[in-house]
CSV table of C-alpha atoms in Angstrom, one decimal:
chain,number,residue,atom,x,y,z
L,1,MET,CA,25.3,-21.8,39.0
L,2,GLN,CA,24.6,-21.6,42.6
L,3,ASP,CA,21.3,-22.8,44.1
L,4,PRO,CA,18.7,-20.2,43.0
L,5,SER,CA,16.4,-21.0,45.9
L,6,LEU,CA,19.1,-19.5,48.2
L,7,LEU,CA,18.4,-16.0,46.7
L,8,TYR,CA,14.9,-15.6,48.4
L,9,GLN,CA,13.1,-16.8,51.5
L,10,PHE,CA,9.4,-17.0,52.5
L,11,GLU,CA,8.0,-14.5,55.0
L,12,THR,CA,4.9,-16.3,55.7
L,13,ASP,CA,3.8,-19.7,57.6
L,14,ALA,CA,0.9,-20.2,55.2
L,15,ARG,CA,0.7,-23.6,53.4
L,16,GLN,CA,1.9,-23.6,49.8
L,17,GLU,CA,-1.5,-24.8,48.5
L,18,ASP,CA,-3.0,-21.6,50.0
L,19,LEU,CA,-0.7,-19.5,48.4
L,20,ARG,CA,-1.4,-20.3,44.6
L,21,ALA,CA,-2.3,-17.6,42.1
L,22,SER,CA,-2.5,-17.7,38.4
L,23,THR,CA,-1.0,-14.2,37.6
L,24,MET,CA,2.4,-12.5,38.5
L,25,ILE,CA,3.0,-8.9,37.7
L,26,VAL,CA,7.0,-8.2,37.5
L,27,SER,CA,8.3,-4.6,38.3
L,28,PHE,CA,11.9,-4.4,38.2
L,29,GLY,CA,12.2,-0.9,37.2
L,30,GLY,CA,15.2,-1.9,34.9
L,31,LEU,CA,17.0,0.1,32.3
L,32,LEU,CA,14.0,2.4,31.5
L,33,ASP,CA,10.7,3.4,32.9
L,34,ALA,CA,9.8,6.6,30.9
L,35,GLY,CA,7.1,8.6,32.6
L,36,GLN,CA,7.4,6.6,35.6
L,37,ALA,CA,4.6,4.4,34.2
L,38,GLN,CA,5.8,1.3,35.8
L,39,LYS,CA,6.3,2.9,39.2
L,40,LEU,CA,2.8,4.7,39.1
L,41,LEU,CA,1.2,1.4,38.3
L,42,THR,CA,2.9,-0.8,40.8
L,43,ASP,CA,2.5,1.9,43.7
L,44,HIS,CA,-1.1,2.2,42.7
L,45,ILE,CA,-1.9,-1.5,42.9
L,46,LEU,CA,-0.1,-1.9,46.2
L,47,GLU,CA,-1.5,1.1,47.8
L,48,THR,CA,-5.2,0.3,46.6
L,49,LEU,CA,-5.6,-3.4,47.3
L,50,ASP,CA,-4.9,-5.5,50.5
L,51,ASN,CA,-1.5,-7.3,50.0
L,52,GLU,CA,1.1,-9.1,52.2
L,53,VAL,CA,4.6,-9.8,51.6
L,54,VAL,CA,5.3,-13.7,51.1
L,55,ALA,CA,8.9,-13.7,50.0
L,56,SER,CA,12.1,-11.5,50.0
L,57,PHE,CA,15.1,-11.6,48.0
L,58,ASP,CA,18.6,-11.2,49.3
L,59,LEU,CA,19.8,-8.1,47.7
L,60,ASP,CA,23.1,-8.2,49.0
L,61,GLN,CA,24.0,-10.7,46.7
L,62,LEU,CA,22.4,-9.0,43.6
L,63,LEU,CA,22.9,-5.0,44.1
L,64,ASP,CA,25.7,-2.8,43.2
L,65,TYR,CA,25.3,-0.4,46.2
L,66,ARG,CA,28.0,1.9,45.2
L,67,GLY,CA,26.7,2.2,41.6
L,68,ARG,CA,23.3,3.5,42.9
L,69,ARG,CA,23.6,4.3,46.5
L,70,PRO,CA,20.4,4.1,48.8
L,71,LEU,CA,19.6,7.2,50.6
L,72,MET,CA,20.1,7.9,54.3
L,73,THR,CA,18.7,10.6,56.3
L,74,PHE,CA,21.1,12.7,58.4
L,75,ASP,CA,19.2,14.8,61.4
L,76,ARG,CA,21.3,17.4,63.0
L,77,ASP,CA,23.8,15.2,64.9
L,78,HIS,CA,23.0,11.6,63.8
L,79,ILE,CA,22.1,9.2,61.3
L,80,ALA,CA,18.2,8.9,61.5
L,81,SER,CA,17.1,6.2,59.0
L,82,TYR,CA,18.4,4.3,55.9
L,83,GLU,CA,16.3,3.4,52.9
L,84,ASP,CA,17.1,-0.3,52.8
L,85,PRO,CA,16.4,-1.5,49.3
L,86,SER,CA,14.2,-4.4,48.9
L,87,LEU,CA,12.9,-6.9,46.2
L,88,LEU,CA,9.6,-8.4,47.5
L,89,LEU,CA,6.8,-10.7,46.2
L,90,HIS,CA,3.5,-9.4,47.4
L,91,ARG,CA,0.5,-11.5,47.3
L,92,VAL,CA,-2.5,-9.1,46.6
L,93,VAL,CA,-6.1,-9.8,46.5
L,94,ASP,CA,-8.3,-7.9,43.8
L,95,GLU,CA,-11.9,-6.3,44.5
L,96,GLU,CA,-13.4,-9.5,43.7
L,97,GLY,CA,-11.3,-11.8,45.9
L,98,THR,CA,-9.1,-13.2,43.3
L,99,PRO,CA,-5.3,-13.3,44.3
L,100,PHE,CA,-2.4,-12.4,42.3
L,101,TYR,CA,1.4,-11.6,42.7
L,102,VAL,CA,3.4,-8.4,42.2
L,103,LEU,CA,7.2,-8.8,42.3
L,104,TYR,CA,8.4,-5.2,43.1
L,105,GLY,CA,11.8,-4.0,43.6
L,106,PRO,CA,15.2,-2.6,42.0
L,107,GLU,CA,16.7,-4.6,39.0
L,108,PRO,CA,19.4,-6.6,40.1
L,109,ASP,CA,22.8,-5.7,38.9
L,110,TYR,CA,24.3,-9.1,39.3
L,111,GLN,CA,23.5,-13.0,38.7
L,112,TRP,CA,20.5,-12.3,36.2
L,113,GLU,CA,20.3,-16.0,35.2
L,114,ARG,CA,20.3,-17.2,38.7
L,115,THR,CA,17.6,-14.5,39.4
L,116,VAL,CA,15.5,-15.6,36.6
L,117,GLU,CA,15.9,-19.3,37.9
L,118,ALA,CA,14.5,-18.2,41.4
L,119,VAL,CA,11.7,-16.3,39.8
L,120,ARG,CA,10.8,-19.4,37.7
L,121,SER,CA,10.9,-21.7,40.7
L,122,LEU,CA,8.4,-19.4,42.5
L,123,VAL,CA,6.3,-19.5,39.3
L,124,ARG,CA,6.3,-23.2,39.5
L,125,MET,CA,5.7,-23.4,43.3
L,126,LEU,CA,2.9,-21.0,43.4
L,127,GLY,CA,1.1,-22.2,40.3
L,128,VAL,CA,1.5,-19.0,38.2
L,129,ARG,CA,0.5,-19.6,34.8
L,130,LEU,CA,0.8,-15.9,33.3
L,131,VAL,CA,3.7,-13.3,34.0
L,132,ILE,CA,3.1,-9.7,33.1
L,133,SER,CA,5.2,-6.6,32.9
L,134,ALA,CA,4.8,-3.0,31.8
L,135,HIS,CA,7.0,0.0,31.5
L,136,GLY,CA,7.2,3.4,29.8
L,137,ILE,CA,9.5,3.9,26.7
L,138,PRO,CA,10.2,7.4,25.2
L,139,MET,CA,8.6,7.9,21.8
L,140,GLY,CA,7.9,10.8,19.3
L,141,VAL,CA,4.2,11.2,20.0
L,142,PRO,CA,2.1,13.9,21.7
L,143,HIS,CA,0.5,13.6,25.0
L,144,THR,CA,-2.8,15.0,23.6
L,145,ARG,CA,-3.5,11.7,21.5
L,146,PRO,CA,-4.3,8.1,23.0
L,147,VAL,CA,-1.5,6.3,24.5
L,148,GLY,CA,0.0,3.8,22.0
L,149,MET,CA,2.0,0.7,23.1
L,150,THR,CA,4.1,-2.2,21.8
L,151,ARG,CA,2.8,-5.5,23.1
L,152,TYR,CA,5.1,-8.6,23.3
L,153,ALA,CA,4.4,-12.0,24.4
L,154,THR,CA,5.9,-15.5,24.6
L,155,ASP,CA,2.7,-16.7,22.5
L,156,ARG,CA,1.3,-14.4,19.8
L,157,SER,CA,-2.1,-15.7,20.7
L,158,LEU,CA,-2.0,-13.8,23.6
L,159,ILE,CA,-1.9,-10.4,21.9
L,160,THR,CA,-4.2,-11.0,18.9
L,161,GLU,CA,-5.0,-7.3,18.4
L,162,ASN,CA,-1.2,-6.4,18.4
L,163,VAL,CA,-0.1,-3.8,15.7
L,164,PRO,CA,3.7,-3.7,15.8
L,165,ALA,CA,5.5,-0.3,15.6
L,166,PHE,CA,8.8,-2.0,15.2
L,167,GLY,CA,10.5,-4.6,13.1
L,168,ALA,CA,13.5,-6.6,14.1
L,169,ILE,CA,15.8,-4.3,16.3
L,170,ARG,CA,18.6,-4.8,18.7
L,171,ILE,CA,18.1,-3.3,22.1
L,172,PRO,CA,19.9,-3.1,25.5
L,173,ALA,CA,18.8,-6.0,27.7
L,174,SER,CA,17.0,-6.0,31.0
L,175,LEU,CA,16.1,-8.4,33.6
L,176,GLU,CA,12.6,-8.4,32.7
L,177,GLN,CA,13.1,-9.1,29.2
L,178,LEU,CA,15.4,-11.8,29.9
L,179,LEU,CA,12.8,-13.2,32.3
L,180,HIS,CA,10.3,-13.0,29.3
L,181,LEU,CA,12.6,-15.0,27.2
L,182,ARG,CA,13.5,-17.8,29.6
L,183,LEU,CA,9.7,-18.1,30.6
L,184,GLY,CA,9.0,-18.6,26.9
L,185,GLU,CA,11.7,-21.3,26.6
L,186,SER,CA,10.1,-23.2,29.4
L,187,GLY,CA,6.6,-23.0,28.2
L,188,THR,CA,5.2,-20.3,30.7
L,189,ASP,CA,3.2,-17.6,29.2
L,190,ALA,CA,4.6,-14.0,29.6
L,191,VAL,CA,2.9,-10.8,28.2
L,192,GLY,CA,4.7,-7.3,28.2
L,193,PHE,CA,3.3,-3.7,27.5
L,194,ALA,CA,5.8,-1.0,26.5
L,195,LEU,CA,3.7,2.2,26.8
L,196,HIS,CA,4.7,5.1,24.3
L,197,VAL,CA,5.6,8.1,26.4
L,198,PRO,CA,6.1,11.5,24.8
L,199,HIS,CA,9.9,12.0,24.9
L,200,TYR,CA,9.6,15.4,26.4
L,201,LEU,CA,8.0,13.9,29.4
L,202,THR,CA,10.5,11.0,29.9
L,203,GLN,CA,11.5,12.3,33.4
L,204,MET,CA,8.1,13.4,34.6
L,205,GLU,CA,5.2,11.6,35.8
L,206,PHE,CA,2.9,10.4,32.9
L,207,GLY,CA,-0.2,8.9,34.5
L,208,ASP,CA,-2.3,8.2,31.1
L,209,ALA,CA,0.5,5.7,30.5
L,210,ALA,CA,0.0,3.8,33.8
L,211,VAL,CA,-3.8,4.0,33.2
L,212,ALA,CA,-3.3,2.5,29.8
L,213,ALA,CA,-1.1,-0.3,31.2
L,214,LEU,CA,-3.8,-1.1,34.0
L,215,GLU,CA,-6.6,-1.3,31.5
L,216,SER,CA,-4.5,-3.6,29.3
L,217,ILE,CA,-3.9,-5.8,32.3
L,218,HIS,CA,-7.5,-6.0,33.1
L,219,ALA,CA,-8.5,-6.8,29.6
L,220,LEU,CA,-6.0,-9.8,29.5
L,221,THR,CA,-6.5,-11.2,33.0
L,222,GLY,CA,-10.0,-10.0,34.2
L,223,LEU,CA,-8.4,-8.7,37.5
L,224,ALA,CA,-10.6,-6.3,39.1
L,225,ILE,CA,-8.0,-3.5,40.0
L,226,PRO,CA,-9.6,-0.1,40.6
L,227,VAL,CA,-8.6,2.8,38.4
L,228,ASP,CA,-10.0,5.9,39.9
L,229,GLY,CA,-7.2,6.9,42.1
L,230,LEU,CA,-4.7,6.4,39.0
L,231,ALA,CA,-7.2,8.1,36.7
L,232,ALA,CA,-7.1,11.3,39.2
L,233,THR,CA,-3.4,11.5,39.2
L,234,ALA,CA,-3.3,11.2,35.3
L,235,GLY,CA,-5.7,14.0,35.2
L,236,LEU,CA,-3.6,16.2,37.5
L,237,ASN,CA,-0.4,15.3,35.4
L,238,ARG,CA,-2.4,16.7,32.3
L,239,VAL,CA,-3.2,19.9,33.9
L,240,ASP,CA,0.4,20.5,35.1
L,241,ILE,CA,1.9,19.4,31.5
L,242,GLN,CA,-0.7,21.8,29.8
L,243,ARG,CA,0.3,24.5,32.1
L,244,GLN,CA,3.9,24.1,31.6
L,245,ILE,CA,3.6,24.0,27.8
L,246,ALA,CA,1.5,27.0,27.9
L,247,ASP,CA,4.4,28.8,29.4
L,248,ASN,CA,6.9,27.6,26.7
L,249,GLU,CA,6.1,28.6,23.1
L,250,GLU,CA,8.9,26.4,21.8
L,251,VAL,CA,7.7,23.4,23.6
L,252,GLY,CA,4.0,24.2,22.3
L,253,GLN,CA,5.4,24.2,18.7
L,254,VAL,CA,7.0,21.0,19.2
L,255,VAL,CA,3.8,19.3,20.4
L,256,SER,CA,1.8,20.9,17.5
L,257,GLY,CA,4.3,19.4,15.2
L,258,LEU,CA,3.9,15.8,16.8
L,259,GLU,CA,0.1,16.0,16.6
L,260,GLU,CA,0.4,16.7,12.8
L,261,GLN,CA,2.8,13.7,12.4
L,262,TYR,CA,0.7,11.6,14.6
L,263,ASP,CA,-2.6,12.4,12.6
L,264,ALA,CA,-1.0,12.0,9.4
L,265,TYR,CA,0.3,8.6,10.4
L,266,HIS,CA,-3.0,7.3,11.6
L,267,ASP,CA,-5.2,8.7,8.7
L,268,GLY,CA,-2.7,7.0,6.4
L,269,ARG,CA,-3.2,3.6,8.2
L,270,GLU,CA,-7.1,4.1,8.2
L,271,ARG,CA,-6.7,4.6,4.6
L,272,LYS,CA,-4.8,1.5,4.0
L,273,SER,CA,-7.2,-0.5,6.2
L,274,LEU,CA,-10.2,1.0,4.2
L,275,LEU,CA,-8.4,0.1,0.7
L,276,ALA,CA,-7.8,-3.5,2.0
L,277,THR,CA,-11.5,-4.0,3.1
L,278,GLU,CA,-12.6,-2.7,-0.5
L,279,MET,CA,-10.1,-5.0,-2.1
L,280,ALA,CA,-11.4,-7.8,0.1
L,281,GLU,CA,-14.9,-7.4,-1.1
L,282,LEU,CA,-13.8,-7.7,-4.9
L,283,PRO,CA,-14.3,-11.2,-6.7
L,284,SER,CA,-10.9,-13.3,-6.5
L,285,ALA,CA,-9.4,-14.6,-9.9
L,286,ASP,CA,-10.9,-17.9,-9.1
L,287,GLU,CA,-14.2,-16.5,-8.4
L,288,ILE,CA,-14.3,-14.7,-11.7
L,289,GLY,CA,-13.4,-17.9,-13.4
L,290,GLU,CA,-15.9,-19.8,-11.9
L,291,GLN,CA,-18.6,-17.4,-12.7
L,292,LEU,CA,-17.5,-17.2,-16.3
L,293,GLU,CA,-17.6,-20.9,-16.5
L,294,ALA,CA,-21.0,-21.2,-15.3
L,295,PHE,CA,-22.0,-18.3,-17.4
L,296,LEU,CA,-20.7,-20.1,-20.6
L,297,ARG,CA,-22.3,-23.6,-19.5
L,298,GLU,CA,-25.6,-21.8,-19.2
L,299,GLU,CA,-25.2,-20.1,-22.7
L,300,THR,CA,-24.2,-23.5,-24.2
L,301,SER,CA,-27.3,-25.2,-22.7
L,302,ASP,CA,-29.6,-22.6,-24.2
L,303,GLY,CA,-28.1,-22.9,-27.7
L,304,SER,CA,-26.7,-19.4,-27.9
L,305,ASP,CA,-23.3,-18.7,-29.5
L,306,THR,CA,-20.6,-18.3,-26.9
L,307,SER,CA,-18.4,-16.5,-29.3
L,308,ASP,CA,-20.6,-13.2,-29.1
L,309,GLU,CA,-18.4,-10.4,-28.1
L,310,ASP,CA,-21.1,-9.0,-25.7
L,311,ALA,CA,-21.2,-12.3,-23.9
L,312,GLY,CA,-20.1,-12.4,-20.3
L,313,PRO,CA,-21.4,-11.8,-16.8
L,314,ASP,CA,-22.0,-8.2,-15.5
L,315,PHE,CA,-18.8,-7.6,-13.9
L,316,LEU,CA,-16.8,-8.5,-17.0
L,317,ARG,CA,-18.6,-6.1,-19.4
């Protein structure tokens, strides 16, 4: 492998000790970002909070330009501009003055392992202890219900409230997931949030998913990232979605069917949870045995006949 540090260069003269921060959000786009959840989230963070670029990656080594051609602007009789793709490391400061990092740009096509090593070297150099990613995945769920998510982490203690929606499955790889794997192997914490986006909104903006991601990041890290602007975008999305559904009876029927499935699934889970609670309140076999032995000892000490058919503690009669 070529030297990973040659993939990036620092864009600041600040001392390394002044650049330290404990959290990094990684946003590569990758294979899939249903509802543009990751893009909405990352753009919101960089547009809302003060930030500066501290490092940039050499994408000429990493991108397949012919596979996904960047855009240019042709103006009447000349080429006016070129949208130069970039993978940049931003140092962001939240509303309470806490710094964190956002690594944002297109997912590299080449040299994945070398890119991962480059990111890991930045993580070590900058004192990052937690790496986070969030993106949307299409699911058969309605937009009228709370946004669900699949959480994953290098350490299960980081996602204690997780309720897995899947068992073991094979999925196409992405650089973000490879980074999670390699970070875990080297002892660095990483957490991912895969937001469940209604499959009929995969190609549209679904701000509710980005809001759910931001709230999960705040709950995990305590970072003070304002949500108001993103929530307003989500509200506009909902209005537009409702308008389009109202104009299409077939789509409305699909949404109604998904609502019924969603409600039935969650009602079933609640019943199982209630049953588990009720079962937990019942005495165990050992507890029953202990109470029976205690009862027999008491009866024996009183000189009563332990062979009486009616003898026994209340819950055994």
